[in-house]
PDB file of C-alpha atoms in Angstrom:
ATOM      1  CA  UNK A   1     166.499 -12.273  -4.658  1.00 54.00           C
ATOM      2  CA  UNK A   2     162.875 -11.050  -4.025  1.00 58.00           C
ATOM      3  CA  UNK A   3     162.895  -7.589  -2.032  1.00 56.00           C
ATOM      4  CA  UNK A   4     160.756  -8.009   1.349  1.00 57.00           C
ATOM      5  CA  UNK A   5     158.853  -5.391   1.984  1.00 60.00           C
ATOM      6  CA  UNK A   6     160.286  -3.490   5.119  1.00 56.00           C
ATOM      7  CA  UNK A   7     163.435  -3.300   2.559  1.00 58.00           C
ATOM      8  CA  UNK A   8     160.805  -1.649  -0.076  1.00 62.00           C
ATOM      9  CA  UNK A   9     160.151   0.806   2.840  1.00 62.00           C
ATOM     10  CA  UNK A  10     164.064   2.082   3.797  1.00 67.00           C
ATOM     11  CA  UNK A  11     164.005   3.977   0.727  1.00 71.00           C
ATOM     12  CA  UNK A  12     160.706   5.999   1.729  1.00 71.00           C
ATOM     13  CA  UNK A  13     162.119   6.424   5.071  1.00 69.00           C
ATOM     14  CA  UNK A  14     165.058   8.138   3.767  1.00 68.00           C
ATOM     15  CA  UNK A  15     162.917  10.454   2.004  1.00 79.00           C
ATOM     16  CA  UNK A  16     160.696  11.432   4.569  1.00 74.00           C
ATOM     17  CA  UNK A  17     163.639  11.757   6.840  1.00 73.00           C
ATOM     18  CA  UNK A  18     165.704  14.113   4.174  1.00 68.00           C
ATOM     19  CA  UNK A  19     162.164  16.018   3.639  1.00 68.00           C
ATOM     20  CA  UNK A  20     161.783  16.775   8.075  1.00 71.00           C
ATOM     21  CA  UNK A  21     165.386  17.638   7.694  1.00 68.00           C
ATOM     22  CA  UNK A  22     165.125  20.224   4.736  1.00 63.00           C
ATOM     23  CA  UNK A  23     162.490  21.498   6.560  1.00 63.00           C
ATOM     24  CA  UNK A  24     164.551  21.829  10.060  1.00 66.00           C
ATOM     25  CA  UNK A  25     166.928  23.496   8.098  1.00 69.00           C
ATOM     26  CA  UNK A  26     164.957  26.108   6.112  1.00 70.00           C
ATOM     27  CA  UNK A  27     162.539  26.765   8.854  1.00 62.00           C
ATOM     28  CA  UNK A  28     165.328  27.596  11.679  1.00 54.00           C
ATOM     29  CA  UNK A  29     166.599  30.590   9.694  1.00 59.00           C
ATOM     30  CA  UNK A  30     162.928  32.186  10.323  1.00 60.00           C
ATOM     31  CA  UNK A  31     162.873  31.350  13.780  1.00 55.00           C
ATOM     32  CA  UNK A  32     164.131  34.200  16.226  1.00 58.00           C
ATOM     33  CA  UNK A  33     167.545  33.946  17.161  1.00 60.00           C
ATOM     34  CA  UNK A  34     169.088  35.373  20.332  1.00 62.00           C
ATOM     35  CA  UNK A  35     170.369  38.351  18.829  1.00 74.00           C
ATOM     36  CA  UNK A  36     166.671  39.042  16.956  1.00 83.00           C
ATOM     37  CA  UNK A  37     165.232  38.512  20.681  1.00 86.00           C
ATOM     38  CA  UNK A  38     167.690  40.715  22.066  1.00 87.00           C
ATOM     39  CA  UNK A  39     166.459  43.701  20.008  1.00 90.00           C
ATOM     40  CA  UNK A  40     163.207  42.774  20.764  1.00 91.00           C
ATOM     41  CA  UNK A  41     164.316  43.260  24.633  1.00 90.00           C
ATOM     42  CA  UNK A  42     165.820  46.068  23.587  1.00 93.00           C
ATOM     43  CA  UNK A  43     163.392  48.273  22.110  1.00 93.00           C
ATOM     44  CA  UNK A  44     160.701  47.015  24.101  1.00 93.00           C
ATOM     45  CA  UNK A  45     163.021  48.540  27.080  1.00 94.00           C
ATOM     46  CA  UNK A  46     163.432  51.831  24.845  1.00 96.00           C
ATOM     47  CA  UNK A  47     159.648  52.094  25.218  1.00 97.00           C
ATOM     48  CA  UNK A  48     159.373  51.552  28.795  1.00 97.00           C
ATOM     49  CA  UNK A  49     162.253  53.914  29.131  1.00 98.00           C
ATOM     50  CA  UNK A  50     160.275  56.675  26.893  1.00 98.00           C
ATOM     51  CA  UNK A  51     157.057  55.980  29.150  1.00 98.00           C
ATOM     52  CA  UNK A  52     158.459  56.531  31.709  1.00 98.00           C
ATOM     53  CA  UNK A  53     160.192  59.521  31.351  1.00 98.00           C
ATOM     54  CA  UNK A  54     156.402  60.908  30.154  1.00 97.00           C
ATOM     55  CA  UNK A  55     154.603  59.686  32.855  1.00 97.00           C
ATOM     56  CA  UNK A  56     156.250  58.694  36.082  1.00 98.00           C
ATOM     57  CA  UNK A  57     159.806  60.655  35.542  1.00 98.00           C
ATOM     58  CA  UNK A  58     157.911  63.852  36.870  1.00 97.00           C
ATOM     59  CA  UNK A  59     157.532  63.143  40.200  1.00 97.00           C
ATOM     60  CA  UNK A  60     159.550  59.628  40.614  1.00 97.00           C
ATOM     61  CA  UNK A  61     163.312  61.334  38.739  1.00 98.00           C
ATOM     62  CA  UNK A  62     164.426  60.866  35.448  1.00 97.00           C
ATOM     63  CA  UNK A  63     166.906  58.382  37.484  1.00 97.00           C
ATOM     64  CA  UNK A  64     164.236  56.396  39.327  1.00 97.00           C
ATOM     65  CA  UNK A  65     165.466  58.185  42.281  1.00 97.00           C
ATOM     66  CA  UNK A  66     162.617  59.872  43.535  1.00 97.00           C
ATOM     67  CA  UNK A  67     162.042  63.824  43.628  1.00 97.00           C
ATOM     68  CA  UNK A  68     160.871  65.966  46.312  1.00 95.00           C
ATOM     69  CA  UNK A  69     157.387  64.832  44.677  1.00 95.00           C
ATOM     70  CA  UNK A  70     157.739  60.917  44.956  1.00 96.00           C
ATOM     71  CA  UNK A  71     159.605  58.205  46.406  1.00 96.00           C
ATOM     72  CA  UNK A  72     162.620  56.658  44.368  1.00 96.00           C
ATOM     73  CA  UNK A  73     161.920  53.069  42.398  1.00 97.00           C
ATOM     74  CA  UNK A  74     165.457  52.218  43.117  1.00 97.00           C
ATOM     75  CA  UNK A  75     164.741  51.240  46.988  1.00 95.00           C
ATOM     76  CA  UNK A  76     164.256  47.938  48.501  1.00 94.00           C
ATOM     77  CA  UNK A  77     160.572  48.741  49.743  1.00 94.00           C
ATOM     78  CA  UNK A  78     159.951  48.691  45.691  1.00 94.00           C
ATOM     79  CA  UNK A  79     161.489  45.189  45.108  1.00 94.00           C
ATOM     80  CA  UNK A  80     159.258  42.501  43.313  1.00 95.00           C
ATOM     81  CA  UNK A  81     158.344  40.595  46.777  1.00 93.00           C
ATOM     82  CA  UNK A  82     157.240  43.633  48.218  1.00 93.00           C
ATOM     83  CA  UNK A  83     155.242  45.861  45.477  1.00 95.00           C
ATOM     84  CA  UNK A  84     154.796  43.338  42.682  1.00 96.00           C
ATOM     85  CA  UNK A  85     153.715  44.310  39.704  1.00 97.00           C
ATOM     86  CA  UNK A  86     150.154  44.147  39.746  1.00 97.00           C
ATOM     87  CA  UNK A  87     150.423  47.675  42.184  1.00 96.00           C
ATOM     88  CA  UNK A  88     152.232  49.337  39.909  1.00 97.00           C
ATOM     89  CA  UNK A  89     149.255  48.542  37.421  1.00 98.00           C
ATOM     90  CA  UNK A  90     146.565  49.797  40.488  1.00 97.00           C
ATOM     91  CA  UNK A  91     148.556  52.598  41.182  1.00 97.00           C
ATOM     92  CA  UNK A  92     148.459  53.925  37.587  1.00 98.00           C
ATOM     93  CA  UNK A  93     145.143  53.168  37.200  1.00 98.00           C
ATOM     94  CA  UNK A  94     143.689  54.040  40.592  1.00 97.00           C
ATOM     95  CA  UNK A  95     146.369  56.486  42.444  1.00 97.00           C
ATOM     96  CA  UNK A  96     148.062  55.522  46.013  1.00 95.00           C
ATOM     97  CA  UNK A  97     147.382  56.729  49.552  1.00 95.00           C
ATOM     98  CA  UNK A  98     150.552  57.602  50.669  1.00 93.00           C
ATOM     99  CA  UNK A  99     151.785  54.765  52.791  1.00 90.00           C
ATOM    100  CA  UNK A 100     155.801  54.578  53.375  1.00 88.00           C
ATOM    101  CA  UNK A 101     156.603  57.839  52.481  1.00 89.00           C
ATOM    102  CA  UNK A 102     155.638  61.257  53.478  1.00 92.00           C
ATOM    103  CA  UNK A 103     154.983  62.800  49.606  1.00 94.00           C
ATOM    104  CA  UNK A 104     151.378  62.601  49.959  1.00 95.00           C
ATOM    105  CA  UNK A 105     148.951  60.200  48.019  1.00 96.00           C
ATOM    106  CA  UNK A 106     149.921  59.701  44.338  1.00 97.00           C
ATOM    107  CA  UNK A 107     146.681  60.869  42.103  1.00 97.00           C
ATOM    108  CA  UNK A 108     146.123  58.214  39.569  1.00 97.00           C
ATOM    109  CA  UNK A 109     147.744  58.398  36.757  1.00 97.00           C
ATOM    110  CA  UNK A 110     145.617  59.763  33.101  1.00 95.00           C
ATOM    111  CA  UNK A 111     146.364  59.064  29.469  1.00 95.00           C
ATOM    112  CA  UNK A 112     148.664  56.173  30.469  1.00 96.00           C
ATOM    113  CA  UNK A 113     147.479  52.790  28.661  1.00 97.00           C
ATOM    114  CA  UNK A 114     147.871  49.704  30.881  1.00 97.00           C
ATOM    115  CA  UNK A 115     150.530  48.401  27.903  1.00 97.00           C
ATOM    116  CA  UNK A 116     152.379  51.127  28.584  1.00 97.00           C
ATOM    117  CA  UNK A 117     152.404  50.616  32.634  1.00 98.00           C
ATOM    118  CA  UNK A 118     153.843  46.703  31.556  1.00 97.00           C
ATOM    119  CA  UNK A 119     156.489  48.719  29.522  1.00 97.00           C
ATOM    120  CA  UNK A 120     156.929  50.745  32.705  1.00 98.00           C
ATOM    121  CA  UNK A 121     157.034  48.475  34.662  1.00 98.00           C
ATOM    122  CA  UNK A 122     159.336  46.118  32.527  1.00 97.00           C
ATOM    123  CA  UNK A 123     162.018  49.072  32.197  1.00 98.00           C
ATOM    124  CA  UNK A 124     161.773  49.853  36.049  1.00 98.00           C
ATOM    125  CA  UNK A 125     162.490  46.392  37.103  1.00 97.00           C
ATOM    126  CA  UNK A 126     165.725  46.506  34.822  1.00 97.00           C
ATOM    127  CA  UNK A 127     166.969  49.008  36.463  1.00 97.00           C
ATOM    128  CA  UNK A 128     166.151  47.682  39.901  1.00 97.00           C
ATOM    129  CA  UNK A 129     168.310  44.497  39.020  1.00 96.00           C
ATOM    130  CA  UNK A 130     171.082  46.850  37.541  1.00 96.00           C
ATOM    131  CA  UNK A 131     171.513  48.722  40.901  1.00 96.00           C
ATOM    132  CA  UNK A 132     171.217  45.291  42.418  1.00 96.00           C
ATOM    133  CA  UNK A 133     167.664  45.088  43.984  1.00 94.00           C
ATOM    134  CA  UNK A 134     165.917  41.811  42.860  1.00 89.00           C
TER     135      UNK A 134
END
């Protein structure tokens, strides 16, 4: 019996399928997993944390809970759909005239790169959701 030749072609087929699958295989294990992305999260919130506490923690409490000096992050009036994130980024950069609370306008904010005010920020709004402002 003379072989036709889409039967000559199962056999390539097979290899090229085995070859995407050896691939699938040995590629996933250098793809990040959730527990790799976790960490990630993790420290990234360990820097935001750290910047923080040498920036902001002065005035705003090592808690987020204000000081006699500034207003506590851990209010409503700071929740995403009322100070997003890009005025956290123009009041580091630019300073605040005081507007809902009676501290006194907040002087910009020197040294602090805008990375760090995303780290900031980032670690802020997770502790926002933990005290159950979203």
């Amino acid at each position: 019996m003379k072989k036709t030749s889409a039967a000559r072609r199962w056999p390539l087929w097979g290899i090229v399928v085995g070859a995407l699958a050896l691939v699938v295989i040995i590629g996933s294990r250098f793809l990040p997993n959730g527990e790799s992305e976790q960490q990630n999260q993790q420290a990234q919130l360990s820097q935001g944390k750290q910047a923080y506490n040498d920036n902001c923690a002065s005035c705003h409490g090592a808690d987020l809970k204000g000081t006699r000096q500034g207003p506590s992050f851990i209010h409503p009036v700071y929740e995403p759909s009322h100070h997003g994130d890009e005025a956290f980024y123009r009041a580091a950069a630019n300073g605040v005239r005081a507007h809902h609370w009676r501290f006194g306008d907040m002087p910009p904010v020197s040294g602090v790169t805008q990375a760090e005010v995303g780290e900031i920020i980032g670690y802020i709004r997770e502790q926002q959701r933990a005290n159950g402002i979203k």
